């Protein structure tokens, strides 16, 4: 009798060397020779990362006899033919402190499935069991994951315990990362369903109650957006709870979405401290939470066709990330305001920052958000010194496309319809039953590449084909001043008080003032300065920091020409820079009608 399950056992055995040993048991391997693979990328982060390079050693056995296996490409191995159960043993090096990889030391382990679980070709629809085993150096660790316990199995894990967990297929197995250790934890219910928040890393006196209270409001506002009648949470198809896993560090910011959880990294100073008013960075943390939670609907269930299903060993191309990341970026801040965790003016200030970010780069007039989506793998995820001049972000510009669409839809329907109706149609049509349809992959549906205009028309009756063509498929600026005026919001442009007047982005390496990016058509570009140049003097006066540069430049006016000495590599060069009046690139939003006495 064949037990139709793949069994993985994960043991974090070497905390100081950051090594995990993993054993995979395949009951019925391909008799022609089983092929195994490790994902080359992790969904949500569109870059080929070659996770297989962290596998230090790998062996195969059948009945305690060695079965030879060899690499057949960057991500795959093939075993020699064998009849009956095959065991694969391998060691993974886990020392990538990010939301995308695997990280393990004496304090904790955070593991993404894409870094640790070999896929079995031909058996990716098979149910999987995973046994998480404790590390050798401590018995205090607990396990936090949205992956369900293997209820009914004799070695089933208890909640937060080591032991057996289960996934209905390989795709699900990869989509429930795990945090092990002794984190700070708080629980809350949103619309009656449990949510856990887990904080790893040093975070003294962090105000967990405050974070949970605010997060609950954000979650409930999003649930109400997609399911206004039933208030049903989206993730019950995969787990009985949602888990926020946050790594607290000195200065990081980022997140990665999963079907019933998210991995976040945040700088300590963005977290609220008990008994103190939260600093401005706390809004960024709430925005990150809101963003990743929104993905539970938009991209983890409502997907572009290109991700239905994911293909793990190659790029999955789509021109629609402006919908899946852009719309999500529009709603992340909007939901902070709608749930009441930030004020209306704070929302306008955040939106102003997005508008300014888009305006600052000349790349917005060269690349459309559709092309930016398609080229994410080689351009957005491989940014260099010239990226602001060459690329547009499908996050920020995509958020502005969403804003423009939302206003257009409300305006065209006298406020009867909005982008919310579009999200609800996408949810009902593509998202709600996505993981039920996983059983029969030929039924898997995602949004067709050219599908958005028709879907928006269906949801709202409004034809936005031209709007999408111009602002999503062409590199054109969205007429935000006019659009926002319909919402009684005024957009004005101001100069940036922190501007260095050279139209460059600087980076401070120790006591050197180095140009990171030269903005196209700016004064530094006109003068011949380049990224990498170390500015050593302005008008004959020494410069050793961005602050000193600004200090020296105050002696010259717009129209003056000033000599800049720089080291390009180890060669001293001199450039004549003619200063201009600073451009107004900072967008400020305010209510159009000045406040009256009401
Ligand atoms: Zn995102």
Coordinates of C-alpha atoms and ligand atoms in Angstrom, one line a residue:
X1 CA 0.0 0.0 0.0
X2 CA 1.3 3.4 -0.8
X3 CA 0.9 6.2 1.6
X4 CA 0.3 9.1 -0.7
X5 CA 2.1 11.8 1.3
X6 CA 5.4 13.5 1.1
X7 CA 7.1 13.7 4.5
X8 CA 9.6 16.4 5.4
X9 CA 11.5 16.7 8.6
X10 CA 13.3 19.9 9.4
X11 CA 15.9 20.1 12.2
X12 CA 17.8 23.3 12.9
X13 CA 20.9 21.4 14.1
X14 CA 23.7 23.9 13.9
X15 CA 22.8 27.3 15.3
X16 CA 26.3 28.8 15.2
X17 CA 26.9 27.5 11.7
X18 CA 23.3 28.4 10.6
X19 CA 22.6 25.0 9.2
X20 CA 19.4 23.1 9.0
X21 CA 19.3 19.4 8.1
X22 CA 16.2 18.3 6.2
X23 CA 15.0 14.9 5.3
X24 CA 12.4 14.2 2.6
X25 CA 10.7 10.9 2.2
X26 CA 9.1 10.1 -1.1
X27 CA 7.0 6.9 -1.0
X28 CA 6.5 6.4 -4.7
X29 CA 9.3 8.1 -6.6
X30 CA 9.3 8.2 -10.4
X31 CA 10.8 4.8 -11.4
X32 CA 12.5 6.4 -14.3
X33 CA 14.5 8.5 -11.9
X34 CA 13.0 11.1 -9.6
X35 CA 13.6 14.8 -10.4
X36 CA 13.7 17.3 -7.5
X37 CA 13.8 21.1 -7.6
X38 CA 14.2 24.1 -5.3
X39 CA 12.4 27.3 -6.2
X40 CA 14.5 29.9 -7.9
X41 CA 12.4 32.8 -6.5
X42 CA 9.9 33.6 -3.8
X43 CA 6.4 34.8 -4.9
X44 CA 6.0 38.5 -4.0
X45 CA 9.6 39.3 -4.7
X46 CA 10.2 39.2 -8.5
X47 CA 13.9 38.3 -8.8
X48 CA 15.6 35.0 -9.6
X49 CA 17.5 34.2 -6.3
X50 CA 18.8 30.7 -7.0
X51 CA 17.9 29.4 -3.5
X52 CA 19.5 26.1 -4.5
X53 CA 22.9 27.7 -3.9
X54 CA 22.4 27.4 -0.2
X55 CA 22.1 23.7 -0.3
X56 CA 25.5 22.6 1.0
X57 CA 25.1 18.8 0.6
X58 CA 22.5 16.4 -0.6
X59 CA 22.2 12.6 -0.7
X60 CA 19.6 10.1 -1.7
X61 CA 18.9 6.7 -0.2
X62 CA 16.7 3.7 -1.0
X63 CA 16.6 0.9 1.7
X64 CA 19.8 2.4 3.2
X65 CA 21.6 2.1 -0.1
X66 CA 22.9 5.2 -1.7
X67 CA 21.1 6.3 -4.8
X68 CA 23.2 8.6 -7.0
X69 CA 21.8 12.0 -7.9
X70 CA 23.2 14.8 -9.9
X71 CA 22.3 18.4 -10.8
X72 CA 20.7 18.8 -14.2
X73 CA 20.3 22.6 -14.2
X74 CA 20.6 25.5 -11.7
X75 CA 17.5 24.4 -9.7
X76 CA 17.0 20.6 -10.3
X77 CA 18.6 17.3 -9.4
X78 CA 17.8 13.9 -10.9
X79 CA 18.1 10.6 -8.9
X80 CA 19.1 7.3 -10.4
X81 CA 16.0 5.0 -11.0
X82 CA 14.9 3.1 -8.0
X83 CA 11.9 1.0 -7.1
X84 CA 10.1 2.1 -3.9
X85 CA 10.7 4.7 -1.1
X86 CA 13.4 7.3 -1.6
X87 CA 14.8 9.4 1.1
X88 CA 16.6 12.7 0.3
X89 CA 18.8 14.2 3.0
X90 CA 20.2 17.7 2.6
X91 CA 21.7 20.6 4.5
X92 CA 20.6 24.2 4.0
X93 CA 22.7 27.2 5.0
X94 CA 20.3 29.8 6.6
X95 CA 21.9 33.2 7.2
X96 CA 19.8 35.6 5.2
X97 CA 18.1 38.1 7.5
X98 CA 15.3 39.2 5.2
X99 CA 11.7 38.4 4.6
X100 CA 12.7 36.4 1.5
X101 CA 15.1 33.7 2.7
X102 CA 15.9 31.7 5.8
X103 CA 17.8 32.8 8.9
X104 CA 18.8 30.7 11.9
X105 CA 21.0 31.3 15.0
X106 CA 20.9 30.6 18.7
X107 CA 18.1 33.3 19.1
X108 CA 15.6 32.2 16.5
X109 CA 14.9 30.6 13.1
X110 CA 12.8 32.2 10.4
X111 CA 12.2 29.9 7.4
X112 CA 10.5 30.4 4.1
X113 CA 9.4 27.2 2.4
X114 CA 11.1 28.3 -0.9
X115 CA 14.5 28.2 0.8
X116 CA 14.1 24.8 2.4
X117 CA 11.5 22.5 0.8
X118 CA 12.6 20.5 -2.3
X119 CA 9.8 20.0 -4.7
X120 CA 9.1 16.5 -6.1
X121 CA 8.5 16.8 -9.9
X122 CA 5.2 15.1 -10.8
X123 CA 4.0 15.1 -7.2
X124 CA 3.4 18.8 -6.5
X125 CA -0.3 18.0 -6.0
X126 CA 0.4 15.5 -3.2
X127 CA -0.4 16.3 0.4
X128 CA 2.7 17.1 2.5
X129 CA 3.5 16.5 6.1
X130 CA 6.2 18.5 7.8
X131 CA 7.8 17.6 11.1
X132 CA 9.5 20.7 12.7
X133 CA 12.1 19.5 15.3
X134 CA 13.6 21.6 18.0
X135 CA 17.2 22.9 17.9
X136 CA 19.8 21.1 20.1
X137 CA 20.7 24.1 22.3
X138 CA 17.4 25.0 23.9
X139 CA 14.0 23.6 24.9
X140 CA 12.3 27.0 25.3
X141 CA 11.5 27.7 21.6
X142 CA 7.9 27.7 20.3
X143 CA 6.7 27.5 16.7
X144 CA 4.7 30.3 15.0
X145 CA 3.2 29.6 11.6
X146 CA -0.2 29.7 9.8
X147 CA 0.5 26.2 8.5
X148 CA -2.1 23.9 10.1
X149 CA -1.1 21.2 12.6
X150 CA -1.4 17.6 11.2
X151 CA -4.6 17.0 13.3
X152 CA -5.2 13.3 13.6
X153 CA -1.6 12.3 13.0
X154 CA 0.0 10.6 16.1
X155 CA 2.8 13.1 16.1
X156 CA 0.6 16.1 15.4
X157 CA 2.0 19.4 16.8
X158 CA 0.1 21.1 19.5
X159 CA -0.5 24.8 18.9
X160 CA 2.9 26.6 18.9
X161 CA 4.7 23.3 19.4
X162 CA 7.2 21.2 17.6
X163 CA 5.8 18.2 15.8
X164 CA 3.8 17.4 12.6
X165 CA 2.2 20.0 10.4
X166 CA 0.4 19.5 7.1
X167 CA -0.2 21.2 3.8
X168 CA -2.7 20.1 1.0
X169 CA 0.0 20.4 -1.7
X170 CA 3.5 21.8 -2.4
X171 CA 2.2 25.3 -3.3
X172 CA 0.5 25.6 0.1
X173 CA 3.6 24.1 1.9
X174 CA 5.7 27.0 0.4
X175 CA 3.3 29.7 1.5
X176 CA 3.3 29.4 5.3
X177 CA 6.7 30.6 6.6
X178 CA 7.6 29.7 10.1
X179 CA 9.2 31.6 13.0
X180 CA 10.7 29.6 15.9
X181 CA 12.1 31.1 19.0
X182 CA 10.9 33.1 22.1
X183 CA 9.3 36.1 20.5
X184 CA 6.9 38.7 22.1
X185 CA 3.4 37.7 21.1
X186 CA 0.0 39.3 21.2
X187 CA -3.4 38.0 19.9
X188 CA -6.6 39.7 18.8
X189 CA -9.7 38.7 17.0
X190 CA -10.8 40.6 13.8
X191 CA -14.4 39.9 12.7
X192 CA -14.3 37.0 15.2
X193 CA -11.2 35.2 13.8
X194 CA -7.9 34.9 15.6
X195 CA -4.9 37.0 14.5
X196 CA -1.4 36.6 16.1
X197 CA 1.4 39.1 16.0
X198 CA 4.9 37.8 16.7
X199 CA 7.8 40.1 17.3
X200 CA 11.4 38.7 17.1
X201 CA 14.5 40.8 17.9
X202 CA 15.2 43.3 20.6
X203 CA 12.2 45.6 21.1
X204 CA 12.2 47.0 24.6
X205 CA 8.9 48.1 26.0
X206 CA 7.2 47.9 22.7
X207 CA 3.5 48.8 23.1
X208 CA 2.0 45.6 21.8
X209 CA -1.5 46.5 23.0
X210 CA -1.5 49.7 20.9
X211 CA -0.2 47.8 17.8
X212 CA -2.9 45.1 18.2
X213 CA -5.7 47.7 18.7
X214 CA -4.7 49.6 15.6
X215 CA -4.0 46.5 13.5
X216 CA -7.5 45.1 14.4
X217 CA -9.1 48.2 13.1
X218 CA -7.1 48.0 9.8
X219 CA -8.0 44.3 9.3
X220 CA -11.7 44.8 10.0
X221 CA -11.9 47.8 7.6
X222 CA -10.3 45.6 4.9
X223 CA -12.6 42.6 5.6
X224 CA -15.6 45.0 5.4
X225 CA -14.3 46.4 2.1
X226 CA -14.3 42.9 0.4
X227 CA -17.2 41.3 2.2
X228 CA -19.5 44.1 3.4
X229 CA -22.3 41.7 4.1
X230 CA -20.8 38.6 5.7
X231 CA -17.5 40.1 7.0
X232 CA -15.8 36.8 6.2
X233 CA -12.0 36.7 6.4
X234 CA -10.3 35.5 3.3
X235 CA -7.8 33.0 4.7
X236 CA -10.1 30.4 6.2
X237 CA -9.4 28.3 3.0
X238 CA -5.8 27.8 4.3
X239 CA -5.7 28.3 8.1
X240 CA -7.8 29.0 11.2
X241 CA -5.8 32.2 11.9
X242 CA -3.6 34.9 10.4
X243 CA 0.0 35.4 11.7
X244 CA 2.0 38.6 11.4
X245 CA 5.7 37.7 11.9
X246 CA 7.8 40.8 12.5
X247 CA 11.6 40.9 12.7
X248 CA 12.7 44.0 14.6
X249 CA 16.1 45.4 13.6
X250 CA 18.1 48.6 13.8
X251 CA 16.8 50.0 10.5
X252 CA 14.9 47.9 8.1
X253 CA 11.6 48.2 6.3
X254 CA 9.9 45.6 4.2
X255 CA 7.3 42.8 4.1
X256 CA 6.3 39.8 2.1
X257 CA 2.8 38.5 1.8
X258 CA 1.5 35.0 2.2
X259 CA -1.9 33.4 2.0
X260 CA -2.5 33.4 5.8
X261 CA 0.5 35.3 7.2
X262 CA 3.1 37.9 6.4
X263 CA 6.7 38.4 7.2
X264 CA 7.7 41.9 8.1
X265 CA 11.0 43.7 9.0
X266 CA 10.9 47.0 10.8
X267 CA 13.3 49.4 12.4
X268 CA 13.0 49.6 16.1
X269 CA 12.3 53.3 16.2
X270 CA 9.1 52.9 14.1
X271 CA 7.5 50.9 16.9
X272 CA 5.5 52.6 19.7
X273 CA 6.9 52.5 23.2
X274 CA 4.6 51.9 26.1
X275 CA 3.6 55.1 27.8
X276 CA 4.9 57.3 25.0
X277 CA 3.2 59.0 22.0
X278 CA 4.2 57.0 18.9
X279 CA 6.7 58.7 16.6
X280 CA 6.0 59.5 12.9
X281 CA 7.6 56.2 11.8
X282 CA 4.7 54.3 13.5
X283 CA 2.5 55.2 10.6
X284 CA 5.0 53.6 8.2
X285 CA 4.7 50.4 10.3
X286 CA 0.9 50.5 10.2
X287 CA 1.1 51.2 6.4
X288 CA 3.3 48.1 6.0
X289 CA 0.8 45.9 8.0
X290 CA -2.1 47.3 5.9
X291 CA -0.2 46.7 2.7
X292 CA 0.6 43.0 3.4
X293 CA -2.8 42.2 4.8
X294 CA -4.5 43.7 1.7
X295 CA -2.4 41.2 -0.4
X296 CA -4.3 38.4 1.4
X297 CA -7.0 39.2 -1.2
X298 CA -5.1 41.1 -3.9
X299 CA -2.3 38.8 -5.3
X300 CA -2.5 35.8 -2.9
X301 CA -6.0 35.0 -4.2
X302 CA -6.9 37.5 -6.9
X303 CA -4.0 36.9 -9.2
X304 CA -2.7 37.7 -12.6
X305 CA -3.1 34.7 -14.9
X306 CA 0.7 34.5 -15.0
X307 CA 0.7 33.5 -11.3
X308 CA -2.1 30.9 -11.6
X309 CA -0.3 28.7 -10.7
X310 CA 3.2 30.0 -9.9
X311 CA 6.0 28.4 -11.8
X312 CA 8.9 28.3 -9.3
X313 CA 12.0 27.7 -11.4
X314 CA 11.6 30.5 -13.9
X315 CA 10.4 34.1 -14.2
X316 CA 6.6 34.5 -14.2
X317 CA 6.0 37.6 -16.5
X318 CA 3.0 39.9 -16.0
X319 CA 2.3 43.5 -17.1
X320 CA -0.2 43.8 -14.2
X321 CA 1.9 44.5 -11.1
X322 CA 0.5 48.1 -11.2
X323 CA -2.8 46.4 -10.2
X324 CA -1.4 43.9 -7.7
X325 CA 1.2 46.1 -6.1
X326 CA -0.1 49.6 -7.2
X327 CA -3.7 49.1 -6.1
X328 CA -2.4 47.5 -2.9
X329 CA -0.2 50.6 -2.3
X330 CA -3.2 52.9 -2.9
X331 CA -5.4 51.0 -0.4
X332 CA -2.7 50.5 2.3
X333 CA -2.7 54.2 3.3
X334 CA -6.4 54.6 2.4
X335 CA -7.3 51.9 4.8
X336 CA -5.3 53.6 7.6
X337 CA -7.5 56.7 7.1
X338 CA -10.8 54.7 6.7
X339 CA -10.2 52.7 9.8
X340 CA -9.4 55.9 11.7
X341 CA -5.9 54.9 12.8
X342 CA -4.6 58.1 11.1
X343 CA -6.2 61.5 10.5
X344 CA -7.4 62.7 7.1
X345 CA -4.6 65.2 7.0
X346 CA -2.0 62.5 7.8
X347 CA -3.5 60.5 4.9
X348 CA -3.1 63.5 2.6
X349 CA 0.5 64.0 3.8
X350 CA 1.3 60.3 3.0
X351 CA -0.3 60.6 -0.4
X352 CA 1.7 63.7 -1.1
X353 CA 4.9 61.8 -0.4
X354 CA 3.8 59.2 -3.0
X355 CA 3.1 61.9 -5.5
X356 CA 6.5 63.5 -4.8
X357 CA 8.3 60.2 -5.1
X358 CA 6.9 59.6 -8.6
X359 CA 7.6 63.2 -9.7
X360 CA 11.2 63.1 -8.7
X361 CA 12.3 60.5 -11.3
X362 CA 12.8 61.3 -15.0
X363 CA 12.2 57.6 -15.5
X364 CA 8.4 58.1 -15.2
X365 CA 8.4 59.7 -18.7
X366 CA 10.3 56.8 -20.2
X367 CA 8.8 53.7 -18.8
X368 CA 5.1 52.8 -18.2
X369 CA 4.0 50.9 -15.1
X370 CA 2.9 48.0 -17.4
X371 CA 6.5 47.8 -18.7
X372 CA 7.9 48.3 -15.2
X373 CA 5.8 45.3 -14.1
X374 CA 7.0 43.1 -17.0
X375 CA 10.7 44.1 -16.4
X376 CA 10.5 43.8 -12.6
X377 CA 12.9 40.8 -12.7
X378 CA 15.7 42.6 -14.5
X379 CA 15.1 46.2 -13.7
X380 CA 12.9 47.1 -10.7
X381 CA 14.6 44.4 -8.6
X382 CA 18.1 45.2 -10.0
X383 CA 18.2 48.9 -9.4
X384 CA 21.4 50.8 -9.8
X385 CA 22.6 54.4 -9.8
X386 CA 20.6 55.3 -12.9
X387 CA 17.3 53.7 -11.9
X388 CA 15.5 57.0 -11.0
X389 CA 16.3 58.3 -14.5
X390 CA 15.2 55.1 -16.3
X391 CA 12.5 53.4 -14.3
X392 CA 9.1 54.1 -12.8
X393 CA 7.9 52.2 -9.7
X394 CA 4.7 50.1 -10.2
X395 CA 4.1 50.6 -6.5
X396 CA 4.0 54.4 -6.3
X397 CA 2.9 55.3 -9.9
X398 CA 0.6 52.3 -9.7
X399 CA -1.0 53.8 -6.5
X400 CA -1.5 57.0 -8.4
X401 CA -3.2 55.1 -11.3
X402 CA -5.5 53.6 -8.7
X403 CA -6.2 57.0 -7.2
X404 CA -7.0 58.5 -10.6
X405 CA -9.3 55.6 -11.4
X406 CA -11.0 55.8 -8.1
X407 CA -11.8 59.5 -8.6
X408 CA -12.8 59.0 -12.2
X409 CA -15.2 56.2 -11.2
X410 CA -16.8 58.2 -8.4
X411 CA -17.1 61.3 -10.5
X412 CA -18.6 59.4 -13.5
X413 CA -21.2 57.7 -11.3
X414 CA -22.1 60.6 -9.0
X415 CA -20.4 58.7 -6.2
X416 CA -22.5 55.5 -6.8
X417 CA -19.5 53.4 -7.8
X418 CA -15.8 53.4 -6.9
X419 CA -12.6 51.3 -7.1
X420 CA -14.0 49.4 -4.1
X421 CA -16.6 47.9 -6.5
X422 CA -13.8 46.8 -8.8
X423 CA -12.0 45.1 -5.9
X424 CA -15.2 43.3 -4.9
X425 CA -15.8 42.0 -8.4
X426 CA -12.2 40.8 -8.7
X427 CA -12.6 39.1 -5.3
X428 CA -15.9 37.3 -6.2
X429 CA -14.7 36.4 -9.7
X430 CA -11.1 35.3 -9.1
X431 CA -10.2 35.3 -5.5
X432 CA -12.8 33.8 -3.3
X433 CA -12.5 30.2 -4.6
X434 CA -8.9 30.3 -5.8
X435 CA -7.6 27.7 -3.4
X436 CA -10.6 25.5 -3.9
X437 CA -9.8 25.4 -7.6
X438 CA -6.2 24.5 -6.9
X439 CA -7.2 20.8 -6.8
X440 CA -7.9 21.1 -10.5
X441 CA -5.3 23.3 -11.9
X442 CA -6.9 23.6 -15.3
X443 CA -9.7 25.5 -13.7
X444 CA -7.3 28.0 -12.1
X445 CA -8.2 31.5 -13.1
X446 CA -6.4 34.7 -12.9
X447 CA -6.9 38.2 -14.3
X448 CA -6.1 38.2 -18.1
X449 CA -3.3 40.5 -19.1
X450 CA -5.6 42.8 -21.0
X451 CA -8.6 42.2 -18.7
X452 CA -8.7 45.2 -16.5
X453 CA -10.7 47.7 -18.6
X454 CA -13.6 45.3 -19.2
X455 CA -13.6 44.2 -15.5
X456 CA -13.8 47.8 -14.4
X457 CA -16.6 48.5 -16.9
X458 CA -18.5 45.5 -15.6
X459 CA -18.1 46.5 -12.0
X460 CA -19.0 50.2 -12.5
X461 CA -20.4 50.8 -16.0
X462 CA -17.6 53.2 -16.7
X463 CA -15.3 52.9 -19.7
X464 CA -11.8 53.7 -18.4
X465 CA -10.0 52.1 -21.4
X466 CA -8.4 55.4 -22.4
X467 CA -7.3 56.3 -18.9
X468 CA -5.6 52.9 -18.5
X469 CA -4.0 53.1 -22.0
X470 CA -2.6 56.6 -21.3
X471 CA -1.5 56.2 -17.7
X472 CA -0.7 52.5 -17.2
X473 CA 0.5 51.6 -20.7
X474 CA 2.2 54.8 -21.6
X475 CA 4.8 56.8 -19.5
X476 CA 2.6 59.8 -19.0
X477 CA 1.9 61.9 -16.0
X478 CA -1.6 61.6 -14.5
X479 CA -3.4 65.0 -14.3
X480 CA -3.7 64.8 -10.6
X481 CA -4.3 68.5 -10.0
X482 CA -7.6 68.3 -12.0
X483 CA -8.6 64.9 -10.6
X484 CA -8.0 65.8 -7.0
X485 CA -9.9 69.0 -7.5
X486 CA -13.0 66.8 -7.9
X487 CA -12.4 65.5 -4.4
X488 CA -12.0 69.1 -3.2
X489 CA -8.3 68.5 -2.6
X490 CA -5.7 71.0 -3.7
X491 CA -2.3 69.8 -5.0
X492 CA 0.4 72.4 -4.8
X493 CA 4.1 72.0 -5.5
X494 CA 6.8 73.3 -3.2
X495 CA 10.6 73.2 -3.2
X496 CA 12.3 70.7 -1.0
X497 CA 14.0 72.4 2.0
X498 CA 16.5 69.5 2.2
X499 CA 17.5 69.8 -1.4
X500 CA 21.3 69.9 -2.0
X501 CA 20.9 72.2 -5.2
X502 CA 23.0 69.9 -7.4
X503 CA 20.1 67.6 -8.6
X504 CA 22.0 64.6 -7.2
X505 CA 21.3 62.1 -4.5
X506 CA 24.2 61.8 -2.1
X507 CA 25.4 59.0 0.0
X508 CA 27.6 59.6 3.0
X509 CA 30.4 57.0 3.4
X510 CA 32.1 57.8 6.6
X511 CA 33.6 61.2 6.0
X512 CA 33.2 61.2 2.2
X513 CA 30.5 62.9 0.2
X514 CA 29.7 60.6 -2.7
X515 CA 27.2 61.1 -5.5
X516 CA 24.8 58.2 -5.6
X517 CA 22.6 59.3 -8.5
X518 CA 22.8 62.2 -10.9
X519 CA 19.3 63.2 -11.9
X520 CA 18.8 63.6 -15.6
X521 CA 18.7 67.2 -16.9
X522 CA 19.8 68.6 -13.6
X523 CA 22.8 71.0 -13.0
X524 CA 25.2 68.2 -12.1
X525 CA 24.3 66.3 -15.2
X526 CA 24.8 69.4 -17.3
X527 CA 28.2 70.0 -15.7
X528 CA 29.4 66.4 -16.3
X529 CA 29.4 65.0 -12.8
X530 CA 28.7 61.3 -12.4
X531 CA 27.5 58.7 -9.9
X532 CA 30.4 57.5 -7.8
X533 CA 32.2 60.9 -7.9
X534 CA 33.5 61.9 -4.4
X535 CA 32.9 65.7 -4.0
X536 CA 36.0 67.1 -2.1
X537 CA 35.6 70.8 -2.6
X538 CA 33.0 73.5 -3.6
X539 CA 34.4 76.8 -4.7
X540 CA 37.8 75.8 -3.3
X541 CA 36.3 75.0 0.1
X542 CA 36.6 71.5 1.6
X543 CA 33.5 69.3 1.7
X544 CA 33.4 66.0 3.6
X545 CA 29.7 65.4 4.1
X546 CA 26.3 66.2 2.5
X547 CA 25.8 68.8 5.3
X548 CA 29.1 70.5 4.6
X549 CA 28.2 70.6 0.9
X550 CA 24.9 72.4 1.6
X551 CA 26.8 74.7 3.9
X552 CA 29.4 75.8 1.3
X553 CA 26.8 76.1 -1.5
X554 CA 24.9 78.8 0.4
X555 CA 27.4 81.4 -0.8
X556 CA 26.2 81.1 -4.4
X557 CA 23.0 82.1 -6.1
X558 CA 21.0 80.6 -8.9
X559 CA 22.8 81.6 -12.2
X560 CA 26.3 81.6 -10.5
X561 CA 28.9 79.1 -11.7
X562 CA 30.8 77.3 -9.0
X563 CA 33.8 75.0 -9.3
X564 CA 33.4 71.5 -7.9
X565 CA 36.5 69.3 -7.3
X566 CA 35.8 65.6 -7.2
X567 CA 37.7 62.4 -7.2
X568 CA 36.5 60.1 -10.0
X569 CA 38.2 56.8 -8.9
X570 CA 41.6 58.2 -7.8
X571 CA 41.7 61.1 -10.3
X572 CA 41.1 64.6 -9.3
X573 CA 38.8 66.4 -11.7
X574 CA 37.2 69.9 -11.7
X575 CA 33.7 70.7 -13.0
X576 CA 32.0 74.0 -13.4
X577 CA 28.4 73.8 -12.2
X578 CA 25.9 76.5 -13.0
X579 CA 23.3 76.6 -10.3
X580 CA 19.5 77.0 -11.1
X581 CA 16.6 78.0 -9.0
X582 CA 15.3 74.9 -7.2
X583 CA 12.4 73.2 -8.8
X584 CA 9.2 72.6 -6.9
X585 CA 9.0 68.8 -6.7
X586 CA 7.3 68.2 -3.4
X587 CA 3.6 67.6 -3.7
X588 CA 1.4 69.0 -0.8
X589 CA -2.2 68.1 -0.5
X590 CA -4.8 70.1 1.5
X591 CA -8.6 70.5 1.5
X592 CA -9.4 72.9 -1.3
X593 CA -12.0 74.9 0.7
X594 CA -10.3 76.7 3.6
X595 CA -11.7 75.6 6.9
X596 CA -14.8 77.6 7.8
X597 CA -16.3 77.9 11.2
X598 CA -18.4 74.7 10.8
Ligands
LIG1 ZN1 3.2 44.4 -2.0

